[in-house]
C-alpha positions as CSV (number, residue, x, y, z in Angstrom):
1,X,0.0,0.0,0.0
2,X,1.4,3.4,-0.9
3,X,1.5,6.0,1.8
4,X,1.4,9.8,1.9
5,X,4.1,11.8,3.5
6,X,2.3,14.7,5.1
7,X,4.7,17.6,5.8
8,X,2.8,19.5,8.4
9,X,0.1,20.7,6.0
10,X,-2.7,22.8,7.3
11,X,-5.9,20.9,7.8
12,X,-8.5,23.6,7.3
13,X,-9.0,26.3,4.6
14,X,-11.4,29.2,5.2
15,X,-12.5,31.1,2.1
16,X,-14.1,34.5,2.5
17,X,-17.1,35.7,0.4
18,X,-15.0,38.4,-1.3
19,X,-12.9,35.7,-2.9
20,X,-15.9,33.9,-4.3
21,X,-17.3,37.2,-5.7
22,X,-14.0,38.0,-7.3
23,X,-13.7,34.5,-8.9
24,X,-17.2,34.7,-10.3
25,X,-16.4,38.2,-11.7
26,X,-13.2,36.9,-13.2
27,X,-15.0,34.0,-14.9
28,X,-17.8,36.3,-16.3
29,X,-15.2,38.7,-17.8
30,X,-12.9,36.1,-19.3
31,X,-14.4,32.7,-19.8
32,X,-18.2,32.9,-19.7
33,X,-20.0,30.5,-22.1
34,X,-16.6,28.9,-23.0
35,X,-14.6,25.9,-21.8
36,X,-11.6,28.1,-21.0
37,X,-10.1,27.8,-17.5
38,X,-9.4,30.7,-15.2
39,X,-6.5,30.9,-12.8
40,X,-5.8,33.4,-10.0
41,X,-3.8,34.1,-6.8
42,X,-5.1,33.7,-3.3
43,X,-4.0,36.1,-0.5
44,X,-4.4,35.7,3.2
45,X,-2.7,34.3,6.3
46,X,-1.6,30.9,7.6
47,X,-2.6,30.7,11.3
48,X,-1.5,27.4,12.7
49,X,-3.5,24.6,11.0
50,X,-5.8,27.1,9.2
51,X,-5.3,28.9,6.0
52,X,-7.4,32.1,5.9
53,X,-8.1,33.2,2.3
54,X,-9.3,36.8,2.5
55,X,-8.5,38.2,-1.0
56,X,-7.6,37.3,-4.5
57,X,-6.7,38.6,-7.9
58,X,-6.9,37.2,-11.5
59,X,-3.8,36.2,-13.5
60,X,-3.4,36.0,-17.3
61,X,-3.5,32.3,-18.1
62,X,-3.7,30.2,-21.3
63,X,-3.5,26.5,-22.0
64,X,-3.9,24.2,-24.9
65,X,-7.1,22.2,-24.6
66,X,-5.7,19.4,-26.7
67,X,-2.4,19.1,-24.8
68,X,-2.9,20.1,-21.2
69,X,0.9,20.0,-20.6
70,X,1.2,23.2,-22.7
71,X,0.2,26.2,-20.7
72,X,1.3,29.8,-20.0
73,X,1.0,31.8,-16.7
74,X,2.3,35.3,-16.6
75,X,4.4,35.2,-13.4
76,X,5.8,38.7,-14.1
77,X,2.2,39.9,-13.6
78,X,2.0,37.9,-10.4
79,X,5.2,39.6,-9.1
80,X,3.8,43.1,-9.9
81,X,0.4,42.5,-8.4
82,X,1.9,40.9,-5.3
83,X,4.0,43.9,-4.6
84,X,1.0,46.2,-5.1
85,X,-1.2,44.2,-2.7
86,X,1.7,44.2,-0.2
87,X,1.7,48.0,-0.1
88,X,-2.1,48.1,0.5
89,X,-2.2,45.4,3.2
90,X,1.1,43.9,4.4
91,X,-0.7,41.2,6.4
92,X,-2.1,39.6,3.3
93,X,0.5,37.2,1.9
94,X,0.3,34.9,-1.1
95,X,-0.9,31.6,0.3
96,X,-1.9,29.8,-2.9
97,X,-3.9,29.8,-6.1
98,X,-7.2,28.9,-7.6
99,X,-8.9,27.8,-10.7
100,X,-12.5,27.1,-11.7
101,X,-12.1,23.4,-12.2
102,X,-14.5,21.8,-11.6
103,X,-12.0,19.0,-11.3
104,X,-8.2,18.7,-11.0
105,X,-6.1,18.5,-14.1
106,X,-2.8,16.9,-14.9
107,X,-1.1,20.3,-15.3
108,X,-2.1,21.5,-11.8
109,X,1.0,19.9,-10.2
110,X,3.2,21.8,-12.6
111,X,1.4,25.1,-11.9
112,X,1.6,24.4,-8.2
113,X,5.4,24.0,-8.4
114,X,5.6,27.5,-10.0
115,X,3.7,29.0,-7.0
116,X,6.3,27.5,-4.6
117,X,8.5,30.4,-5.8
118,X,6.3,32.6,-3.6
119,X,5.2,30.3,-0.7
120,X,6.7,27.0,0.3
121,X,3.4,25.2,0.6
122,X,0.7,26.8,-1.7
123,X,-2.9,25.8,-1.3
124,X,-5.0,25.0,-4.4
125,X,-8.7,25.9,-4.1
126,X,-10.9,24.7,-6.9
127,X,-13.9,27.0,-7.0
128,X,-16.9,25.8,-9.1
129,X,-18.5,28.9,-10.5
130,X,-21.4,26.9,-11.9
131,X,-22.2,24.3,-9.2
132,X,-24.7,21.6,-10.3
133,X,-25.1,20.1,-6.8
134,X,-26.1,21.7,-3.5
135,X,-23.2,22.4,-1.2
136,X,-20.0,24.3,-0.9
137,X,-18.5,25.3,-4.2
138,X,-14.9,25.0,-2.9
139,X,-12.4,22.1,-2.7
140,X,-9.0,22.7,-1.2
141,X,-5.8,20.7,-1.9
142,X,-2.2,20.6,-0.8
143,X,0.6,18.9,-2.8
144,X,2.2,16.0,-1.0
145,X,4.7,13.3,-1.9
146,X,3.4,9.7,-2.3
147,X,6.0,7.2,-1.2
148,X,5.7,3.7,-2.6
149,X,6.5,0.6,-0.6
150,X,8.1,-1.1,-3.6
151,X,11.1,1.3,-3.6
152,X,10.2,3.3,-6.7
153,X,10.6,7.0,-6.8
154,X,8.1,9.1,-4.9
155,X,5.5,10.9,-6.9
156,X,3.6,14.1,-6.3
157,X,-0.1,14.1,-5.8
158,X,-2.8,16.3,-4.2
159,X,-4.3,15.7,-0.8
160,X,-7.8,17.0,-0.1
161,X,-8.3,19.1,3.0
162,X,-11.6,20.5,4.5
163,X,-12.7,23.9,3.4
164,X,-15.4,26.2,4.6
165,X,-16.9,29.7,3.9
166,X,-16.1,32.2,6.7
167,X,-16.7,35.9,7.0
168,X,-16.1,38.7,9.4
169,X,-18.9,40.9,10.7
170,X,-18.3,43.6,8.1
171,X,-18.3,41.1,5.3
172,X,-21.6,39.5,6.5
173,X,-23.3,42.9,6.4
174,X,-22.0,43.5,2.9
175,X,-23.2,40.1,1.7
176,X,-26.6,40.7,3.2
177,X,-26.9,44.1,1.4
178,X,-25.8,42.5,-1.8
179,X,-28.4,39.7,-1.5
180,X,-31.1,42.3,-0.7
181,X,-30.3,44.3,-3.8
182,X,-30.5,41.2,-6.1
183,X,-33.7,39.9,-4.4
184,X,-36.6,39.4,-6.8
185,X,-39.4,41.5,-5.3
186,X,-42.0,39.9,-7.6
187,X,-41.7,36.6,-5.7
188,X,-43.8,36.4,-2.5
189,X,-42.5,35.6,0.9
190,X,-44.3,32.2,0.9
191,X,-42.8,31.2,-2.4
192,X,-39.3,32.2,-1.1
193,X,-39.8,30.2,2.1
194,X,-40.9,27.1,0.1
195,X,-38.0,27.5,-2.3
196,X,-35.5,27.7,0.6
197,X,-37.0,24.7,2.4
198,X,-37.0,22.7,-0.9
199,X,-33.3,23.5,-1.4
200,X,-32.5,22.5,2.2
201,X,-34.3,19.2,1.8
202,X,-32.4,18.4,-1.4
203,X,-29.1,19.1,0.4
204,X,-30.2,16.9,3.3
205,X,-31.2,14.1,0.9
206,X,-27.7,14.3,-0.7
207,X,-26.0,14.2,2.7
208,X,-28.1,11.2,3.8
209,X,-27.2,9.4,0.5
210,X,-23.5,10.0,1.2
211,X,-23.9,8.6,4.7
212,X,-25.7,5.5,3.5
213,X,-23.1,4.9,0.8
214,X,-20.3,5.2,3.3
215,X,-21.9,2.8,5.8
216,X,-22.7,0.3,3.0
217,X,-19.0,0.3,1.9
218,X,-17.9,-0.2,5.5
219,X,-20.3,-3.2,5.9
220,X,-18.9,-4.6,2.6
221,X,-15.3,-4.2,3.9
222,X,-14.5,-1.8,1.1
223,X,-13.6,1.0,3.5
224,X,-12.0,0.7,7.0
225,X,-14.0,1.8,10.0
226,X,-13.3,5.4,11.0
227,X,-14.2,5.8,14.7
228,X,-14.4,9.6,14.3
229,X,-16.9,9.4,11.5
230,X,-19.0,6.9,13.4
231,X,-18.9,9.1,16.5
232,X,-20.1,12.1,14.5
233,X,-23.0,10.0,13.0
234,X,-23.9,8.8,16.5
235,X,-24.0,12.5,17.7
236,X,-26.3,13.3,14.7
237,X,-28.7,10.5,15.5
238,X,-28.8,11.5,19.2
239,X,-30.0,15.0,18.2
240,X,-33.0,13.6,16.3
241,X,-36.3,13.9,18.2
242,X,-38.0,10.7,19.4
243,X,-41.3,10.9,17.5
244,X,-42.5,7.6,19.0
245,X,-43.5,9.5,22.2
246,X,-47.1,10.6,21.9
247,X,-46.6,13.9,23.7
248,X,-43.6,14.9,21.4
249,X,-45.5,13.8,18.3
250,X,-48.5,15.9,19.3
251,X,-46.3,18.9,20.1
252,X,-44.6,18.8,16.7
253,X,-47.9,18.4,14.9
254,X,-49.4,21.4,16.8
255,X,-46.4,23.6,16.1
256,X,-46.4,22.7,12.4
257,X,-50.2,23.4,12.1
258,X,-49.7,26.7,13.9
259,X,-47.0,27.7,11.5
260,X,-49.0,26.7,8.4
261,X,-52.0,28.6,9.8
262,X,-49.9,31.7,10.2
263,X,-48.6,31.4,6.7
264,X,-52.1,30.8,5.3
265,X,-53.6,33.8,7.2
266,X,-50.7,36.0,6.1
267,X,-51.2,35.0,2.5
268,X,-55.0,35.7,2.7
269,X,-54.4,39.1,4.2
270,X,-51.9,40.0,1.6
271,X,-54.3,38.9,-1.2
272,X,-57.2,40.9,0.3
273,X,-55.0,44.0,0.6
274,X,-53.9,43.6,-3.0
275,X,-57.5,43.2,-4.1
276,X,-58.6,46.3,-2.1
277,X,-55.8,48.4,-3.6
278,X,-56.9,47.1,-7.1
279,X,-60.5,48.1,-6.5
280,X,-59.5,51.6,-5.2
281,X,-57.3,52.0,-8.2
282,X,-60.2,51.1,-10.5
283,X,-62.5,53.6,-8.7
284,X,-60.0,56.4,-8.9
285,X,-59.4,55.8,-12.6
286,X,-63.2,55.8,-13.3
287,X,-63.7,59.0,-11.4
288,X,-60.8,60.6,-13.3
289,X,-62.3,59.5,-16.6
290,X,-65.8,61.0,-15.6
291,X,-64.2,64.3,-14.5
292,X,-62.3,64.5,-17.8
293,X,-65.5,63.8,-19.8
294,X,-67.4,66.4,-17.8
295,X,-64.7,69.0,-18.4
296,X,-64.6,68.2,-22.1
297,X,-68.4,68.6,-22.3
298,X,-68.4,71.9,-20.5
299,X,-65.7,73.2,-22.8
300,X,-67.6,72.1,-25.8
301,X,-70.9,73.7,-24.6
302,X,-69.1,76.9,-23.9
303,X,-67.6,76.9,-27.4
304,X,-71.0,76.2,-29.0
305,X,-72.6,79.0,-27.0
306,X,-69.9,81.5,-28.0
307,X,-70.3,80.5,-31.7
308,X,-74.1,80.9,-31.5
309,X,-73.8,84.4,-30.0
310,X,-71.4,85.4,-32.7
311,X,-73.8,84.3,-35.4
312,X,-76.6,86.4,-33.8
313,X,-74.5,89.5,-33.6
314,X,-73.3,89.5,-37.2
315,X,-76.8,90.3,-38.9
316,X,-77.5,93.2,-36.5
317,X,-74.1,94.7,-37.4
318,X,-75.0,94.4,-41.1
319,X,-78.4,96.2,-40.7
320,X,-76.7,99.1,-38.8
321,X,-74.2,99.5,-41.6
322,X,-77.0,99.7,-44.2
323,X,-78.9,102.4,-42.4
324,X,-75.8,104.6,-42.0
325,X,-75.2,104.4,-45.7
């Protein structure tokens, strides 16, 4: 069995929302609706076993789709941007690089060796800008040496480490404002809640499927038993409510019915208010049309009266002119 020589790699990578937004913007500017891959630099700090990725910038990158070993990365641009970012925030150091994946490629090890010029142990974060499954769009990797028991030369490979999305308080406020600006106001609150619940249920179903697949492989002796995973699963099952107890089942049912009743009453009130506003709008428009018609009729009557008085005055003026002659 080959083994992995782990040289004190960090075990956790925290990616900030600003990085995700920058990567999506990079993709939309350079490679949208194409198969082109984007590459950029990750900036942040290494704190113990945690890599904190707080910022990033794009890098000019080209590769041959037919021959992945042929690629170009402008490291002079990396040097220039690195010095500029250092002047803005000296605490943010180059900690790794990213690409939009969604999977690893054979040239990634070569590119990773290039970034060792700037940091001894760069982290590679694959960010899926168009995720097709529910979950985190990030996967983090560190390059390690795989040592073979048969005495052959060691080979380089990537080791997956856990990644998560983290943000400071100021970033959370900015993300909330951004989501508020892009919110579709035409969609009602009820529809939004149902959509969020459906998304959560889909994510839960995928996680349960992964747990089932893992346990089946353990039972079939395809995977070794991991006591830490089993303990976490036991903690999850212990948190589940016991619905076999009549009092608990009744309490859950009552709470669910109360929430549904509140949603139903709120939707009815919203519909009634909207209908009331529609009727008032119709009435106001009708009154405005009647007032406009009345004004038009008054103006027409006044014009007719003036024309009639003019016709009566003209014969009298003709007779007076004849008498004077």
